mmCIF file of C-alpha atoms in Angstrom:
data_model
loop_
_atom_site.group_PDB
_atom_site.id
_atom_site.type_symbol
_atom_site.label_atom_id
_atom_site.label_comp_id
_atom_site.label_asym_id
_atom_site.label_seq_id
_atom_site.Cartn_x
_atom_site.Cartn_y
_atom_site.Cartn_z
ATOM 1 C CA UNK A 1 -4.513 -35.415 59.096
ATOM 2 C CA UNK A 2 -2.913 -33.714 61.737
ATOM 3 C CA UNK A 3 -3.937 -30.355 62.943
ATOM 4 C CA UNK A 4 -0.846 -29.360 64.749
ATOM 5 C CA UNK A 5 1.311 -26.855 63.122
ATOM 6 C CA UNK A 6 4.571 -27.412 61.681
ATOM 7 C CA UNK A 7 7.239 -26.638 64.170
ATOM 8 C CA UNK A 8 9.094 -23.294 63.257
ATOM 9 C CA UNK A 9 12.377 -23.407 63.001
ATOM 10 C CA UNK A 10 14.485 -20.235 63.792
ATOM 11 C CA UNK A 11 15.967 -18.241 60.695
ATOM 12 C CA UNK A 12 19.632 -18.331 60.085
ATOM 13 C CA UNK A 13 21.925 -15.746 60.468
ATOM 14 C CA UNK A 14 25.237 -14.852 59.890
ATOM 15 C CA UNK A 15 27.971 -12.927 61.504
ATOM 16 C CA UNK A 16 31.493 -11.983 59.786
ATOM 17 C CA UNK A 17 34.177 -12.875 62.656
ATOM 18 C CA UNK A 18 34.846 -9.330 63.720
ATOM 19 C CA UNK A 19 38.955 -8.954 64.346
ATOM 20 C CA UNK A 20 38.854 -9.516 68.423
ATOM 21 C CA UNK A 21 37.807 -13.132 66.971
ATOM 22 C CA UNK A 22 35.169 -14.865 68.666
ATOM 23 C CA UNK A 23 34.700 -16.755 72.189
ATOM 24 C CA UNK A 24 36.219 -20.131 73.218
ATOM 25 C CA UNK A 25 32.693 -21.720 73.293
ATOM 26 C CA UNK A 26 32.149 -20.520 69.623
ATOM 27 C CA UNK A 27 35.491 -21.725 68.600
ATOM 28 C CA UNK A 28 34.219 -25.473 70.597
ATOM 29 C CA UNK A 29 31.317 -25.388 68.378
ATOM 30 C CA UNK A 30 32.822 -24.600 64.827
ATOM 31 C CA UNK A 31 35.626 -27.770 66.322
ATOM 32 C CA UNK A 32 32.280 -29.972 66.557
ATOM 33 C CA UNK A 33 30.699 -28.869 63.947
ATOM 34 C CA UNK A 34 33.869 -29.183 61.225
ATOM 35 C CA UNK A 35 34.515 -32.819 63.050
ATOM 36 C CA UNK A 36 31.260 -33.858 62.493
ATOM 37 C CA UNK A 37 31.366 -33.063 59.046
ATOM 38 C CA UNK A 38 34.832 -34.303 58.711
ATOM 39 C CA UNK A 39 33.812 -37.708 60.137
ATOM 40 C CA UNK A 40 30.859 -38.300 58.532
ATOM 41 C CA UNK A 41 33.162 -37.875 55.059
ATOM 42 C CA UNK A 42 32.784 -34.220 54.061
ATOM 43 C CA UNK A 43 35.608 -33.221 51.602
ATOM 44 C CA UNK A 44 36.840 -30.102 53.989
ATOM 45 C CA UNK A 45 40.545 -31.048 53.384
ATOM 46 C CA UNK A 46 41.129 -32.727 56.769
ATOM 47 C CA UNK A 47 41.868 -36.537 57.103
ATOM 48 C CA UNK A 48 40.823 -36.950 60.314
ATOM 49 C CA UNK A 49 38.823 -33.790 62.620
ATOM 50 C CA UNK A 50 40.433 -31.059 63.572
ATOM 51 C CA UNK A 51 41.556 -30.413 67.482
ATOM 52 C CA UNK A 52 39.977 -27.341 69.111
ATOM 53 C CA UNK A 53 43.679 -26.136 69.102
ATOM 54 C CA UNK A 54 43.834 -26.077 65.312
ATOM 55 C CA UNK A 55 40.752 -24.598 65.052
ATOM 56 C CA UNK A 56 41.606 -21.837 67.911
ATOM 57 C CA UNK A 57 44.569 -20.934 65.797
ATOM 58 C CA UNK A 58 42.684 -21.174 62.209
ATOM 59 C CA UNK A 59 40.222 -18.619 63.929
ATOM 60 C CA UNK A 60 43.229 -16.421 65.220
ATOM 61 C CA UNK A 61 44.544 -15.936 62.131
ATOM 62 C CA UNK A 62 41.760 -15.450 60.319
ATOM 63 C CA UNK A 63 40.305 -13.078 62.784
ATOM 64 C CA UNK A 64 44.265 -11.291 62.700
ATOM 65 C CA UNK A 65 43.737 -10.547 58.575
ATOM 66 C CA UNK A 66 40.394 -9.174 58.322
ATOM 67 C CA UNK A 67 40.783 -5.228 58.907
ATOM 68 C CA UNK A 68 43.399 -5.518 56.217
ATOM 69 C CA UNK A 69 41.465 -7.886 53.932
ATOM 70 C CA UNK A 70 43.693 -10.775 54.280
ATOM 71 C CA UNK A 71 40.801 -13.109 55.220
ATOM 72 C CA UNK A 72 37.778 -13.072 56.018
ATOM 73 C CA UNK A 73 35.116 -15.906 57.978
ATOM 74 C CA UNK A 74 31.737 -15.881 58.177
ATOM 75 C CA UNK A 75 29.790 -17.751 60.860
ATOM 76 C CA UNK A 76 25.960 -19.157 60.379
ATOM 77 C CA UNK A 77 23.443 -20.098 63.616
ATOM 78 C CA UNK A 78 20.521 -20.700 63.855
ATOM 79 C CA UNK A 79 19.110 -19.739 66.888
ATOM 80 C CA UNK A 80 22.107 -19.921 69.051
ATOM 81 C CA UNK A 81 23.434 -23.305 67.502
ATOM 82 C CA UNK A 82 26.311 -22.626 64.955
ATOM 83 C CA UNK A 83 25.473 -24.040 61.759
ATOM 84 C CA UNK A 84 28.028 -23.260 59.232
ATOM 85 C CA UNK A 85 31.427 -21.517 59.195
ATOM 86 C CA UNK A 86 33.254 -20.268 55.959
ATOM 87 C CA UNK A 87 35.884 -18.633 54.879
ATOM 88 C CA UNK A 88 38.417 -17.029 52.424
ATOM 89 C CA UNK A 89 42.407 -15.573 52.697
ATOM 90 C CA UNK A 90 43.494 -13.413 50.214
ATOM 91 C CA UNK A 91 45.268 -15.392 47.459
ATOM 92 C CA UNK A 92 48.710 -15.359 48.184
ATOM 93 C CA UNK A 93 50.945 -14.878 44.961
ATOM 94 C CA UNK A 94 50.984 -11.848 43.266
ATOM 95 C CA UNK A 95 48.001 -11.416 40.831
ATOM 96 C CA UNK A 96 46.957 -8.668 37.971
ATOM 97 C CA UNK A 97 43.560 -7.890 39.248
ATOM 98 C CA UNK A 98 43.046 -8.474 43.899
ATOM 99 C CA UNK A 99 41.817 -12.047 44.363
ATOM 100 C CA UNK A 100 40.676 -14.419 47.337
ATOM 101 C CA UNK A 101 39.912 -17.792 47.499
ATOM 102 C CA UNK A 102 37.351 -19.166 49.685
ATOM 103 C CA UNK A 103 38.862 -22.622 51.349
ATOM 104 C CA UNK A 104 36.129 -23.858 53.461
ATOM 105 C CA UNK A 105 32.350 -23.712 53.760
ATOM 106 C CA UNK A 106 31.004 -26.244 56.038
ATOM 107 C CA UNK A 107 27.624 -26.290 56.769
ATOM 108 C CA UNK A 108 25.859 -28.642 59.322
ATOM 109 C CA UNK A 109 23.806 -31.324 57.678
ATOM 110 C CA UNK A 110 20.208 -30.325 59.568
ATOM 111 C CA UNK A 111 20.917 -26.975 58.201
ATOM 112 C CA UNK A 112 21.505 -27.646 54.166
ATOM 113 C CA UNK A 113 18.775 -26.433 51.996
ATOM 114 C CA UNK A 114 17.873 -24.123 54.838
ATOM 115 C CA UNK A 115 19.804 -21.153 53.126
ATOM 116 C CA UNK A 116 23.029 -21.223 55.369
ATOM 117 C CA UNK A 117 25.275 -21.692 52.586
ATOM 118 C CA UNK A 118 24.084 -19.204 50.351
ATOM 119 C CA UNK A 119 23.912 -16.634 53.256
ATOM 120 C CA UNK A 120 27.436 -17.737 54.032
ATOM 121 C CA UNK A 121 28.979 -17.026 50.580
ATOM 122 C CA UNK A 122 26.700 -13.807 49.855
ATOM 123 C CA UNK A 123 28.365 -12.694 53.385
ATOM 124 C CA UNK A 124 32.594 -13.704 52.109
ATOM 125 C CA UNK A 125 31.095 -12.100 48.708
ATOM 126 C CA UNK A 126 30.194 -8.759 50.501
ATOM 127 C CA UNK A 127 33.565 -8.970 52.944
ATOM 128 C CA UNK A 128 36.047 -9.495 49.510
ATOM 129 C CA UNK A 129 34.335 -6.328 47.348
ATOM 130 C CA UNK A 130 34.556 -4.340 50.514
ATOM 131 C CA UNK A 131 38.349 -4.839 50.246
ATOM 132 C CA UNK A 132 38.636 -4.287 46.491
ATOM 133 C CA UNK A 133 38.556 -8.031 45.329
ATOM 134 C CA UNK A 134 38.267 -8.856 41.666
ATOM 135 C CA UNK A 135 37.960 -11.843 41.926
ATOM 136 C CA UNK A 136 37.096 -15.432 44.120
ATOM 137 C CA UNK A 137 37.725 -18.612 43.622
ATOM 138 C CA UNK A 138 36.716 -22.115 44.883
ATOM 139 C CA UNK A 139 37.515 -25.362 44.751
ATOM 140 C CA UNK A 140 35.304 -28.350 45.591
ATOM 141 C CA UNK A 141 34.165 -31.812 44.863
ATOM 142 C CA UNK A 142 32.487 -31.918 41.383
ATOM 143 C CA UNK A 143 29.624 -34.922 43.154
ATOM 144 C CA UNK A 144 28.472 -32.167 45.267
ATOM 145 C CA UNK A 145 25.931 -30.879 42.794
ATOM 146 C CA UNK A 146 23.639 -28.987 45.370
ATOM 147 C CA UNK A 147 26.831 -27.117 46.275
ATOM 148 C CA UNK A 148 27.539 -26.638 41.890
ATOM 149 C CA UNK A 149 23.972 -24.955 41.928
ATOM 150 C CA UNK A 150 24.618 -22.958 44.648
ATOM 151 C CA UNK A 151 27.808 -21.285 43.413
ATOM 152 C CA UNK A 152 26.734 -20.742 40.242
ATOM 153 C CA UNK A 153 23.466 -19.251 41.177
ATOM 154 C CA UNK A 154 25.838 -16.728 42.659
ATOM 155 C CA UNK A 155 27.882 -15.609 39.596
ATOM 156 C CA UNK A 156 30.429 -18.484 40.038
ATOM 157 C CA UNK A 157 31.763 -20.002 36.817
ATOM 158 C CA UNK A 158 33.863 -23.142 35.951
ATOM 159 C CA UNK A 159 36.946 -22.333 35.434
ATOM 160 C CA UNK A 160 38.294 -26.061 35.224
ATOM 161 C CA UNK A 161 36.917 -28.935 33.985
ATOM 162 C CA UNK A 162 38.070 -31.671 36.669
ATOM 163 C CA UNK A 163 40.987 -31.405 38.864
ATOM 164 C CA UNK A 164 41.792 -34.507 40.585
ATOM 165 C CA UNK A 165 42.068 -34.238 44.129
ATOM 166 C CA UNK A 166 42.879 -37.401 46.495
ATOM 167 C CA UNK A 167 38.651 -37.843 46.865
ATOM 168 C CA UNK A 168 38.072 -37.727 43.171
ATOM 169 C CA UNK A 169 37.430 -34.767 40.736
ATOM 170 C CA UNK A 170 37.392 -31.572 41.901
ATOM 171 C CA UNK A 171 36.407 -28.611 39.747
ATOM 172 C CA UNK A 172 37.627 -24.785 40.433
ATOM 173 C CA UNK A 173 34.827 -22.120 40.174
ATOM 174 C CA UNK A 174 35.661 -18.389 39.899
ATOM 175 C CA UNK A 175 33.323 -15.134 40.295
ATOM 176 C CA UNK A 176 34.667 -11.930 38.388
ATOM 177 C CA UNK A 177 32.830 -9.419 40.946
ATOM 178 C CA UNK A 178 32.682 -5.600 39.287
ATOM 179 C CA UNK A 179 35.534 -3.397 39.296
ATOM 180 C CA UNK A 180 35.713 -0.876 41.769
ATOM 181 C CA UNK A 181 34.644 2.609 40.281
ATOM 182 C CA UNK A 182 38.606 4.385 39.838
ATOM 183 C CA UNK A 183 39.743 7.779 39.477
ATOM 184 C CA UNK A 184 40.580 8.820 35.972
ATOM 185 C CA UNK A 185 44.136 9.633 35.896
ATOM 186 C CA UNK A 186 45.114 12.852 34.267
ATOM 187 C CA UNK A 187 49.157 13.621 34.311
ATOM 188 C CA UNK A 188 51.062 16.654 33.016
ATOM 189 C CA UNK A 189 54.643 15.630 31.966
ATOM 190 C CA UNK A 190 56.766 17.839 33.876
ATOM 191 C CA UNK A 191 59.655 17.430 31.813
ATOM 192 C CA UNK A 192 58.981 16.999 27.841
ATOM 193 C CA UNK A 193 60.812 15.223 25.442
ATOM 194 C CA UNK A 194 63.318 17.405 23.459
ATOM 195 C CA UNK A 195 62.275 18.710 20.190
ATOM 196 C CA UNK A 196 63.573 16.874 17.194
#
């Protein structure tokens, strides 16, 4: 039996990508770290991994929509070593109640079970009820059952029961997060009806 002590390994933390976006060696690491993931088969929606000048742009925009609440990305490290990278964009029809949907959250394999993803979503959670969002959505592979438990351990529910998607079933999840508190409204007609 050993006596050493186990070694520590730093605590994660994440950052939401602040509108000036983030630096070019941040934006190299989230390119390795998606292509990595994307190579060794993770169901991110790429074929084949993404160039740093797809990802450069993806972080542009992203970076471009979040003091309006158009998106919003989240980025995980531990220590200085990015670990995960998420995000949402505000759904893009028109809908009866403000909803985003949350496209990607990739989080390196060394880091899973470590509590990236949940800090990750709990982070695109607090971003989307800061601007008013009703509600979230996801999509993602219905295999990944460590991601399921995650999701719904967070107030995500299934919304539909098996999508197919070119890698198999998918499954959408949504979260109803609580209304914002409103204003009564109290009007005085200006201009009544006639009397009959």
């Amino acid at each position: 039996m050993s006596t050493r002590p186990a070694p520590r390994t730093s605590a994660v933390t994440v950052d939401l990508l602040p509108a000036e976006g983030v630096a070019e060696h941040d934006v190299l690491h989230v390119t390795s770290l998606l292509g990595r993931l994307v190579d060794a088969g993770a169901a991110l929606g790429w074929v084949s991994a993404p160039s740093v000048e797809e990802i450069a742009d993806l972080v542009g925009c992203l970076a471009a929509g979040t003091d309006s609440g158009d998106s919003a990305a989240a980025i995980a490290r531990t220590g200085t070593e990015i670990t995960g990278f998420a995000y949402w964009n505000r759904y893009a029809r028109p809908t009866f109640r403000p909803h985003v949907d949350i496209e990607k959250v990739a989080v390196a394999p060394d880091a899973q079970g470590q509590g990236a993803g949940r800090k990750l979503m709990e982070a695109l959670i607090r971003a989307a009820r800061h601007h008013g969002t009703e509600v979230v959505t996801l999509d993602l592979g219905g295999d990944n059952a460590a991601a399921i438990g995650l999701y719904e351990s967070l107030g995500f529910i299934r919304t539909t029961p098996g999508l197919r998607g070119g890698g198999g079933e998918a499954i959408r999840h949504a979260a109803v997060l609580p209304r914002p508190a409103r204003r009564p409204v109290i009007s005085l007609e200006l201009n009544p009806p006639p009397s009959l």
